[in-house]
């Protein structure tokens, strides 16, 4: 069925529901406490029920219930969001409605913001190493293309992590966490003001764990930051953030079938598959941003400047990357309150520029064992050997956007937007050697081909929200986004095209006195999706598929006890159904010395389960005692593009929390994987039929103490 037909069918259903459900006058019910305010989906403050998109907001209370070692702990369970980590540290793989599936590391196809400031590179890669999760006060997830406001490479969605402004902080907090596997978390922050004019927050954090249930699995990170805020005489504000991070993480390899069987029997994975046993990422990061807000009559000016400097060493398959990256960005947003033909409106428009320079040196591994024929059988350390390649990368992004938000009546909200982006990539380098997957050793190589690419495109969006009843909103939207290949992908395959994502969506949002729910059905055709092809030995290459089709349904709901005797009791559930297929895709498969294109059209995308469930229950007693139990189920999925085999997934992986608060003190015990289930968070099968497993962490616990002063 054509995408335009689907859209008009959804629109017809939308109009039918509006006409058949006239609004009757009644007393408005108070919003459920879980109805948070969204600032990401439309760049203006608006209750989530009024946003014509699928939005999830995790607030401060829910965040305090977790150790916040990783963003996974707060967004896991959101329908349509798949997240896990190889290391149980800050390393995360995030997938929203299938976007990000191709990522080998980091986050792809999803725009990530810190306090509304992009931390995603212009080419769409995000690293979470420098985020001090102890400072996060709220996390907002917007699903689907939002390129109208946030630019290219937000086609999968947007995640905005918000810290509490120094304007809102007072005093300090000290936190200590101690857990098994030598896990230690420390945090100290203090906020004050100078003459009630300049407000500041100083903070420092350290996290570490040896995660000894698995080989080569340690991580540690040290972070310090200064947040400043100032109120000027004319009412305008200036806010800034300066942070430094030193982060080291070991990235363990995958398991073969025999090793996974051993893990399932013992709960330990002390061996990994393949010669590349010492992958990791060792980073030093400096991040600074400044935001200014000024109101002048109906106008609001919101310019943002930011700088991100990275120096990181990254041992991977076949080589060790040593990179220095500088990313500079600027965004000027203007809002104007006005009336158009008698309708209240907010006009939002602006311009964005992001510039990324990266210089990378690639080295051999210094220490490795070989067969008599020279094939590398095992790397013995993560030390650098001889320099074999240099590369200079430059990515520039320029964008212009406009959005009109109108309220024709008290019941209707109409959002219309358009954005244009232009992305330029320039990659040059020299090379003397490279690792040959077929021969299993380093071989002489010619200089790589210089790559100069220019991608551009328009991203339109229209959304309608209608208040059916005082507690029930109906919405529909159409949006389109573009996604460029990353620098690394375009270096490996200069013929890659940008991805175009369309999304047609219809949803209901309810906010009653003691319960709420969000539901959405979507239809999303994707042209030229970049697909990962996993070859022999785990070697990956990236190719465009002609078209993929993503269809799904999502539901999340919560109920809190309305009776005084059970005040503080709450239950919630989430469910996601997906049907993602390759409509037109030929996968290159090596057969001996030849490469054969195998038709995968009609196949289901790998790794994405058809069904995903989550349940939780929490209780907060007036005495300060609190409990929470949450459980997750991940349905079966195909392990390869060829759909030759399925993995069963997992059922009812459960986490528990018990805590107590009294005055300035708080103590909490968190237990993850309460029933100690041994399962795989991912199973993949390469084009030669070899399966590899990423094991889940066994049961673990951490005890946390916090003191507010």
XYZ file of C-alpha atoms in Angstrom:
709
model
C 0.000 0.000 0.000
C 1.409 3.389 -0.946
C 2.538 5.666 1.878
C 0.264 8.477 0.655
C -2.746 6.135 0.846
C -1.844 5.180 4.393
C -1.563 8.833 5.383
C -4.955 9.750 3.937
C -6.508 6.704 5.592
C -5.106 7.818 8.947
C -6.290 11.360 8.312
C -9.780 10.087 7.471
C -9.852 8.112 10.726
C -8.688 11.219 12.575
C -11.518 13.338 11.150
C -14.076 10.588 11.772
C -13.130 10.335 15.430
C -13.308 14.126 15.817
C -16.747 14.360 14.221
C -18.156 11.375 16.096
C -16.856 12.520 19.503
C -18.128 16.043 20.122
C -16.680 17.730 23.191
C -19.052 18.160 26.081
C -18.502 20.669 28.820
C -17.160 19.167 32.046
C -14.806 20.037 34.850
C -11.206 19.530 33.776
C -9.428 16.798 35.680
C -6.025 17.480 37.231
C -3.173 16.177 35.155
C -1.565 12.915 36.195
C 1.756 13.440 37.906
C 3.438 11.589 35.054
C 2.269 14.164 32.497
C 5.564 15.986 32.122
C 6.435 19.018 30.062
C 8.186 18.491 26.721
C 10.758 21.018 25.529
C 12.331 18.911 22.774
C 9.636 17.865 20.315
C 8.604 21.410 19.347
C 11.450 23.502 20.903
C 8.806 25.251 23.024
C 7.391 24.184 26.381
C 4.255 22.118 26.022
C 2.602 19.320 27.959
C 3.318 15.937 26.414
C -0.415 15.358 25.865
C -0.451 18.335 23.479
C 2.545 17.242 21.401
C 1.626 15.650 18.028
C 4.324 12.999 18.349
C 5.248 10.007 20.472
C 7.100 11.429 23.482
C 8.291 9.809 26.721
C 9.617 11.818 29.664
C 11.405 10.242 32.630
C 11.346 12.580 35.614
C 13.505 13.121 38.671
C 11.680 10.696 40.978
C 12.169 7.773 38.605
C 15.806 8.723 38.027
C 16.521 8.785 41.772
C 15.424 5.154 41.968
C 18.352 4.047 39.771
C 22.136 4.161 40.292
C 22.406 6.144 37.022
C 25.573 4.379 35.970
C 24.170 4.353 32.468
C 21.321 6.054 30.600
C 20.003 2.542 29.959
C 18.686 2.438 33.517
C 16.062 5.130 32.903
C 14.923 4.674 29.286
C 14.863 0.882 29.133
C 11.259 -0.225 28.850
C 10.027 2.748 26.822
C 8.033 1.199 23.950
C 9.908 1.427 20.659
C 13.258 1.992 22.403
C 15.814 -0.817 22.539
C 18.917 -0.176 24.617
C 21.693 -2.267 26.087
C 25.383 -2.168 26.826
C 28.306 -4.494 26.169
C 30.172 -3.385 29.279
C 27.541 -2.333 31.867
C 29.431 0.968 32.024
C 28.553 4.118 30.138
C 28.780 2.350 26.771
C 25.278 2.085 25.248
C 23.680 1.015 22.017
C 20.345 2.755 21.474
C 17.758 1.878 18.822
C 14.540 3.878 18.359
C 12.012 2.347 15.963
C 14.832 0.535 14.174
C 17.079 3.605 13.817
C 20.566 2.910 15.159
C 20.462 -0.797 14.291
C 23.627 -0.546 12.173
C 25.803 0.889 14.991
C 28.877 -1.088 15.973
C 29.579 1.386 18.771
C 28.205 4.715 19.919
C 24.753 5.946 18.949
C 23.738 6.468 15.302
C 20.721 7.981 13.532
C 19.493 9.595 16.783
C 20.092 13.177 17.884
C 21.293 13.387 21.493
C 21.125 16.649 23.438
C 22.457 17.755 26.807
C 20.314 20.584 28.172
C 19.101 21.218 24.635
C 22.661 21.440 23.253
C 23.596 18.862 20.550
C 26.319 16.410 21.513
C 25.856 14.464 18.273
C 28.571 14.980 15.656
C 27.518 16.539 12.327
C 27.741 13.095 10.673
C 25.298 11.558 13.161
C 27.630 9.723 15.598
C 27.128 10.240 19.342
C 29.434 9.092 22.126
C 28.093 9.126 25.677
C 31.464 8.921 27.434
C 31.427 12.462 28.843
C 27.864 12.587 30.186
C 27.892 12.808 33.993
C 24.733 10.803 34.579
C 24.679 11.815 38.257
C 23.651 15.323 37.192
C 20.709 14.275 35.004
C 17.351 15.499 36.291
C 15.099 14.488 33.378
C 15.333 12.495 30.142
C 13.020 13.114 27.207
C 12.722 10.724 24.263
C 10.977 11.825 21.053
C 10.441 8.957 18.625
C 10.481 9.268 14.840
C 11.839 11.928 12.458
C 12.237 15.343 14.068
C 14.640 16.808 11.548
C 12.411 19.841 11.071
C 13.790 21.322 14.267
C 16.984 19.403 15.067
C 18.525 18.866 11.665
C 19.814 16.004 9.596
C 20.710 12.867 11.550
C 17.715 13.107 13.886
C 15.661 10.853 11.614
C 15.371 8.140 14.251
C 14.418 10.426 17.098
C 15.798 12.805 19.712
C 16.995 12.181 23.273
C 17.379 15.231 25.516
C 19.109 14.768 28.889
C 18.412 17.717 31.159
C 20.327 18.762 34.249
C 18.899 21.034 36.905
C 19.850 24.662 36.332
C 21.954 26.422 39.002
C 18.977 28.790 39.296
C 17.016 25.839 40.722
C 19.705 24.263 42.900
C 20.617 25.061 46.475
C 23.158 23.444 48.777
C 24.945 20.231 47.956
C 24.704 16.474 47.772
C 27.216 13.710 48.445
C 26.637 10.220 47.046
C 28.492 6.943 47.537
C 27.626 3.651 45.844
C 29.227 0.260 46.527
C 28.381 -2.943 44.689
C 29.673 -6.339 43.672
C 32.305 -6.762 40.961
C 34.232 -3.946 42.717
C 31.689 -1.388 41.552
C 32.161 2.062 43.094
C 30.282 5.289 42.401
C 31.154 8.634 44.001
C 29.562 12.026 43.445
C 29.816 15.417 45.123
C 28.135 18.625 44.012
C 27.538 22.026 45.591
C 25.399 24.959 44.465
C 25.348 28.543 45.714
C 25.040 32.116 44.494
C 27.131 35.257 44.570
C 25.141 38.329 45.606
C 21.963 36.643 44.287
C 23.169 37.473 40.782
C 25.550 34.711 39.739
C 24.528 31.123 40.479
C 26.835 28.131 40.135
C 27.099 24.381 40.622
C 30.426 22.609 41.119
C 30.419 18.837 40.755
C 32.708 15.852 40.527
C 32.016 12.158 39.886
C 33.907 8.904 39.673
C 32.564 5.551 38.507
C 34.474 2.283 38.288
C 33.914 -1.463 38.051
C 35.954 -4.497 37.086
C 32.867 -6.476 35.927
C 34.969 -9.582 36.446
C 32.218 -11.995 35.389
C 33.467 -11.308 31.870
C 36.926 -11.085 30.353
C 38.345 -7.602 29.537
C 35.379 -5.761 30.975
C 36.606 -2.973 33.265
C 35.702 0.686 33.097
C 36.423 3.858 35.008
C 35.540 7.484 34.480
C 36.433 10.712 36.296
C 34.427 13.849 35.669
C 34.322 17.436 36.891
C 32.056 20.271 35.822
C 31.119 23.868 36.541
C 27.658 25.143 35.654
C 27.015 28.852 35.833
C 23.899 30.999 35.505
C 23.380 34.732 35.676
C 20.296 36.933 35.681
C 20.956 40.281 34.007
C 19.283 43.571 34.909
C 17.057 43.479 31.826
C 15.659 40.048 32.762
C 17.738 38.099 30.246
C 19.718 35.065 31.389
C 23.069 33.521 30.575
C 23.805 29.875 31.383
C 27.015 27.966 30.784
C 28.510 24.532 31.277
C 32.174 23.505 31.387
C 33.045 19.844 31.834
C 36.149 17.656 31.673
C 36.156 13.870 31.509
C 38.746 11.121 31.540
C 37.068 7.852 30.581
C 38.546 4.391 30.001
C 36.399 1.458 28.979
C 37.336 -2.051 27.903
C 35.033 -3.489 25.240
C 34.840 -7.289 25.475
C 34.430 -9.403 22.375
C 31.539 -11.666 21.476
C 31.189 -15.349 22.348
C 31.051 -18.341 20.038
C 28.469 -21.082 20.616
C 30.721 -23.122 22.900
C 31.667 -20.101 24.992
C 28.030 -19.039 25.258
C 27.083 -22.516 26.485
C 29.753 -22.201 29.180
C 28.334 -18.811 30.176
C 24.816 -20.253 30.420
C 26.124 -22.995 32.710
C 28.303 -20.838 34.961
C 27.242 -17.199 34.597
C 30.784 -16.279 33.590
C 32.300 -15.438 30.204
C 36.044 -15.613 30.770
C 36.914 -16.242 27.117
C 35.834 -14.425 23.950
C 35.868 -15.353 20.278
C 38.399 -14.283 17.661
C 41.889 -12.773 17.760
C 40.863 -9.219 18.738
C 40.736 -9.570 22.512
C 41.686 -6.034 23.573
C 39.173 -3.575 22.138
C 38.483 -0.452 24.142
C 38.040 3.296 24.154
C 40.244 5.614 26.223
C 39.125 9.218 26.065
C 39.862 12.692 27.366
C 37.059 15.151 26.677
C 36.479 18.855 27.184
C 32.966 20.201 26.635
C 31.775 23.794 27.025
C 28.575 25.559 26.050
C 26.858 28.885 26.634
C 23.175 29.796 26.247
C 21.560 33.218 26.262
C 17.829 33.918 26.584
C 16.333 37.349 26.010
C 12.682 38.386 25.788
C 11.820 41.577 23.970
C 8.093 42.157 23.606
C 6.649 39.238 21.613
C 10.150 38.044 20.678
C 12.389 35.547 22.428
C 16.049 35.161 21.385
C 17.886 31.913 22.282
C 21.405 31.660 20.821
C 23.638 28.716 21.800
C 27.383 28.174 21.318
C 29.279 24.982 22.132
C 32.677 23.317 21.743
C 33.541 19.652 22.164
C 37.187 18.490 22.139
C 38.004 14.775 22.089
C 41.260 12.888 22.293
C 40.705 9.168 22.259
C 42.534 5.916 21.590
C 40.311 3.176 20.248
C 41.659 -0.373 19.699
C 39.298 -2.162 17.286
C 39.426 -5.046 14.839
C 42.659 -4.928 12.830
C 44.066 -1.624 14.079
C 44.225 0.983 16.820
C 42.709 4.422 16.170
C 44.267 7.479 17.809
C 42.066 10.497 17.096
C 41.811 14.175 17.987
C 38.406 15.712 17.282
C 37.156 19.281 17.569
C 33.457 20.017 17.119
C 32.137 23.569 17.217
C 28.481 24.448 16.938
C 26.140 27.415 16.977
C 22.368 27.651 16.965
C 20.224 30.779 16.865
C 16.559 30.223 17.706
C 13.923 32.970 17.687
C 10.353 32.606 18.927
C 7.586 35.119 18.307
C 4.153 35.112 19.915
C 1.611 36.482 17.494
C -1.845 36.104 15.986
C -2.603 34.887 12.487
C -6.162 35.439 11.222
C -7.247 35.703 14.832
C -5.484 32.473 15.882
C -2.883 32.399 18.651
C 0.475 31.313 17.300
C 4.148 30.861 18.074
C 6.530 31.236 15.173
C 9.876 29.499 15.682
C 12.729 29.879 13.244
C 16.483 29.805 13.258
C 19.787 28.666 11.814
C 22.300 26.003 12.824
C 25.960 25.466 12.026
C 28.166 22.576 13.176
C 31.769 22.049 12.155
C 33.770 18.916 12.915
C 37.517 18.414 12.359
C 39.160 15.082 13.104
C 42.751 13.946 12.682
C 43.262 10.212 13.109
C 46.367 8.040 13.133
C 45.907 4.304 12.660
C 48.426 1.829 14.100
C 49.177 -1.844 13.929
C 48.819 -3.799 17.149
C 52.268 -4.092 18.724
C 51.871 -7.566 20.212
C 50.221 -10.526 18.520
C 50.747 -14.231 17.849
C 50.626 -15.777 14.368
C 50.569 -19.126 12.622
C 53.685 -20.186 10.686
C 51.988 -18.745 7.609
C 51.633 -15.315 9.245
C 47.880 -15.297 10.047
C 47.168 -13.430 13.293
C 45.655 -15.821 15.833
C 45.640 -13.645 18.934
C 46.359 -10.070 19.921
C 48.345 -10.011 23.170
C 47.808 -6.409 24.334
C 46.208 -3.096 23.383
C 49.569 -1.395 22.807
C 50.204 0.528 19.581
C 52.715 -0.672 17.029
C 53.787 0.961 13.758
C 51.818 3.779 12.159
C 50.076 2.441 9.018
C 47.576 5.160 8.060
C 46.661 8.796 8.663
C 43.351 10.437 7.920
C 41.951 13.968 8.059
C 38.178 14.356 8.184
C 36.097 17.496 7.947
C 32.311 17.620 8.196
C 30.342 20.880 7.989
C 26.603 21.167 8.529
C 24.409 24.199 7.854
C 20.695 24.209 8.548
C 17.743 26.599 8.468
C 14.385 25.846 10.044
C 10.960 27.379 10.567
C 7.894 26.171 12.469
C 4.464 27.685 12.992
C 2.364 26.476 15.936
C -1.240 27.652 15.782
C -4.265 27.235 18.054
C -7.342 27.729 15.834
C -9.540 26.984 18.893
C -8.997 25.813 22.450
C -9.308 22.251 21.144
C -6.969 22.336 18.164
C -3.199 22.700 17.848
C -1.572 22.747 14.412
C 2.224 22.475 13.950
C 3.790 23.015 10.537
C 7.520 23.094 9.917
C 10.222 22.897 7.291
C 13.983 22.560 7.516
C 16.791 22.569 4.972
C 20.196 21.025 5.693
C 23.442 20.950 3.754
C 26.227 18.593 4.888
C 29.712 18.565 3.386
C 32.267 15.805 4.007
C 35.926 15.961 3.061
C 38.138 12.960 3.878
C 41.788 12.613 2.870
C 44.618 10.385 4.042
C 47.690 8.261 3.467
C 48.151 4.525 3.979
C 51.073 2.118 3.900
C 49.452 -1.041 5.282
C 46.048 -2.480 6.107
C 44.682 -5.577 7.767
C 43.434 -8.178 5.259
C 40.460 -10.164 6.550
C 40.902 -12.843 3.916
C 44.620 -13.382 4.655
C 44.430 -12.609 8.378
C 47.529 -10.383 8.418
C 48.808 -6.906 7.611
C 49.571 -6.344 3.925
C 50.948 -3.392 1.903
C 48.248 -0.967 0.761
C 47.828 2.070 -1.452
C 46.631 5.446 -0.249
C 42.861 5.571 0.273
C 40.738 7.408 -2.245
C 39.956 10.976 -1.196
C 36.262 11.379 -0.449
C 34.355 14.605 -0.994
C 30.620 14.354 -0.530
C 27.787 16.839 -0.318
C 24.361 15.864 1.006
C 21.359 18.164 1.250
C 17.635 17.905 1.679
C 14.379 19.330 2.983
C 12.600 17.946 6.042
C 8.889 18.862 6.269
C 6.611 18.156 9.209
C 2.928 18.705 9.981
C 1.129 17.687 13.151
C -2.439 18.039 14.415
C -3.658 17.649 17.988
C -7.341 17.625 18.948
C -8.758 17.632 22.495
C -11.606 15.101 22.314
C -12.361 15.233 26.039
C -10.750 17.194 28.830
C -8.529 14.193 29.535
C -8.119 12.721 26.027
C -6.112 14.008 23.052
C -5.982 12.627 19.524
C -3.029 13.451 17.288
C -1.681 12.685 13.848
C 1.477 13.743 12.054
C 3.521 13.395 8.923
C 7.260 13.999 9.089
C 10.320 13.365 6.986
C 13.992 13.313 7.897
C 17.339 12.652 6.291
C 20.226 10.635 7.656
C 23.756 10.880 6.273
C 26.301 8.075 6.438
C 28.901 8.639 9.153
C 32.473 9.559 8.295
C 33.606 6.013 9.026
C 30.921 4.457 6.828
C 31.569 6.813 3.925
C 35.325 6.109 4.204
C 34.659 2.391 3.772
C 32.018 2.827 1.070
C 32.133 6.212 -0.721
C 29.104 5.231 -2.826
C 26.670 5.336 0.109
C 23.606 7.544 -0.336
C 21.821 9.466 2.423
C 18.776 7.858 4.005
C 15.297 9.373 3.672
C 12.796 8.487 6.401
C 9.087 9.265 6.244
C 6.697 8.746 9.145
C 2.885 8.698 9.219
C 1.510 8.438 12.744
C -1.796 8.436 14.621
C -2.100 8.343 18.397
C -4.177 8.829 21.528
C -2.976 10.348 24.814
C -4.991 10.249 28.034
C -4.267 12.159 31.242
C -6.823 11.445 33.992
C -6.798 11.941 37.744
C -5.120 8.659 38.624
C -4.180 7.081 35.311
C -2.691 7.899 31.942
C -1.747 6.208 28.697
C -0.046 6.942 25.381
C -0.655 4.903 22.243
C 0.552 5.258 18.683
C 0.397 3.437 15.366
C 2.948 4.369 12.700
C 3.865 3.595 9.104
C 7.413 4.518 8.095
C 8.866 3.848 4.616
C 12.637 4.319 4.399
C 14.620 4.836 1.190
C 18.323 3.907 0.922
C 18.599 2.674 4.513
C 22.226 1.947 5.389
C 22.427 -1.737 6.323
C 25.234 -3.537 8.120
C 26.467 -6.683 6.383
C 28.438 -8.906 8.771
C 31.053 -10.934 6.954
C 33.494 -13.626 7.992
C 35.341 -12.927 11.239
C 32.930 -10.171 12.204
C 34.086 -7.853 9.415
C 31.323 -5.358 8.688
C 30.546 -3.399 5.572
C 27.741 -0.930 4.916
C 25.469 -0.847 1.883
C 22.236 0.898 0.949
C 19.048 -1.095 0.712
C 16.557 0.110 -1.870
C 13.686 0.423 0.590
C 12.662 -0.814 4.006
C 9.231 -0.525 5.610
C 8.705 -0.062 9.346
C 5.256 -0.450 10.839
C 4.377 -0.635 14.487
C 2.128 -0.048 17.459
C 3.184 1.278 20.870
C 1.384 1.562 24.182
C 2.440 2.768 27.615
C 0.249 3.368 30.627
C 0.373 4.039 34.352
C -2.098 3.921 37.237
C -1.631 5.412 40.693
C -3.876 4.605 43.620
C -6.441 7.393 44.164
C -7.152 6.386 47.766
C -5.380 8.045 50.673
C -4.678 4.701 52.333
C -2.684 3.536 49.298
C -1.202 6.871 48.282
C 2.168 6.305 46.618
C 1.243 2.993 44.969
C 1.689 2.920 41.194
C 1.701 0.344 38.398
C 2.741 0.748 34.785
C 3.150 -1.220 31.566
C 4.627 -0.813 28.120
C 4.197 -2.778 24.892
C 5.624 -2.481 21.411
C 4.726 -4.390 18.252
C 6.964 -4.047 15.199
C 6.902 -5.323 11.635
C 10.092 -4.146 9.891
C 10.865 -5.601 6.464
C 13.295 -5.169 3.597
C 11.135 -4.186 0.635
C 14.076 -4.038 -1.777
C 17.516 -5.254 -0.664
C 20.349 -7.299 -2.166
C 22.996 -8.378 0.331
C 26.576 -8.898 -0.922
C 27.780 -12.324 0.248
C 31.272 -13.697 -0.344
C 31.361 -17.145 -1.955
C 35.017 -18.115 -2.285
C 36.778 -15.407 -4.252
C 33.523 -14.049 -5.678
C 30.850 -11.790 -4.166
C 27.243 -12.724 -4.908
C 24.293 -10.401 -4.336
C 21.576 -12.315 -2.510
C 18.014 -11.001 -2.664
C 16.677 -10.321 0.852
C 13.520 -8.504 -0.274
C 10.585 -9.437 1.936
C 12.808 -10.485 4.835
C 12.475 -9.101 8.353
C 15.176 -6.802 9.741
C 17.395 -8.656 12.241
C 17.595 -8.100 16.000
C 14.322 -6.151 16.310
C 11.773 -8.326 18.181
C 8.181 -8.470 17.007
C 6.998 -8.022 20.614
C 8.523 -6.110 23.531
C 6.952 -5.852 26.999
C 7.696 -4.096 30.271
C 5.901 -3.949 33.630
C 6.629 -2.096 36.830
C 5.195 -1.496 40.273
C 6.384 1.030 42.828
C 5.326 2.165 46.266
C 6.417 5.260 48.148
C 5.246 5.397 51.775
C 4.882 8.648 53.659
C 7.443 7.352 56.182
C 10.144 7.469 53.477
C 10.174 3.763 52.666
C 10.016 2.958 48.936
C 10.031 -0.122 46.705
C 10.108 -0.783 42.992
C 9.961 -3.927 40.883
C 10.320 -3.823 37.095
C 10.511 -6.598 34.529
C 11.331 -6.728 30.825
C 10.601 -9.211 28.044
C 12.155 -9.162 24.588
C 10.572 -11.398 21.963
C 12.297 -13.621 19.445
C 14.093 -12.099 16.452
C 16.058 -13.088 13.377
C 19.828 -13.135 13.803
C 20.772 -12.252 10.215
C 19.527 -10.443 7.121
C 18.894 -13.804 5.439
C 16.371 -14.790 8.168
C 17.886 -18.270 8.480
C 17.448 -18.556 12.250
C 15.768 -16.927 15.237
C 16.970 -16.302 18.780
C 14.340 -16.798 21.472
C 14.941 -13.486 23.254
C 14.249 -13.356 26.980
C 11.288 -13.195 29.363
C 10.783 -11.357 32.648
C 14.288 -10.135 33.362
C 13.580 -8.383 36.637
C 15.186 -5.542 38.591
C 14.345 -4.569 42.171
C 14.848 -1.506 44.355
C 14.227 -0.875 48.035
C 15.086 2.390 49.732
C 14.480 4.733 52.620
C 14.524 8.522 52.852
C 14.624 10.503 56.072
C 15.381 14.202 56.062
C 18.615 14.798 54.148
C 19.569 11.100 54.123
C 18.721 8.456 51.565
C 19.799 4.813 51.320
C 18.913 2.560 48.387
C 19.600 -1.036 47.361
C 19.329 -1.876 43.653
C 19.464 -5.443 42.356
C 19.592 -6.013 38.594
C 18.664 -9.345 37.002
C 17.115 -10.407 40.304
C 16.553 -14.037 39.260
C 20.059 -14.355 37.777
C 19.051 -15.258 34.226
C 21.814 -16.068 31.731
C 20.756 -14.950 28.278
C 22.097 -13.024 25.282
C 21.381 -9.333 24.789
C 22.244 -9.855 21.118
C 22.878 -12.774 18.777
C 24.222 -12.195 15.280
C 25.010 -14.549 12.424
C 27.449 -13.608 9.691
C 27.057 -14.312 5.995
C 29.121 -17.507 6.387
C 26.723 -18.938 8.995
C 28.812 -18.329 12.132
C 26.878 -17.152 15.206
C 28.232 -14.853 17.915
C 26.640 -13.917 21.212
C 26.775 -10.888 23.501
C 26.000 -12.193 27.009
C 23.893 -10.300 29.532
C 25.257 -9.409 32.946
C 24.362 -11.847 35.734
C 22.697 -10.674 38.932
C 24.405 -7.650 40.457
C 23.704 -5.226 43.266
C 24.715 -1.778 44.457
C 24.019 0.000 47.746
C 23.813 3.786 47.499
C 23.964 6.438 50.212
C 23.082 10.082 49.601
C 23.238 13.085 51.901
C 21.812 16.496 50.985
C 23.268 19.506 52.750
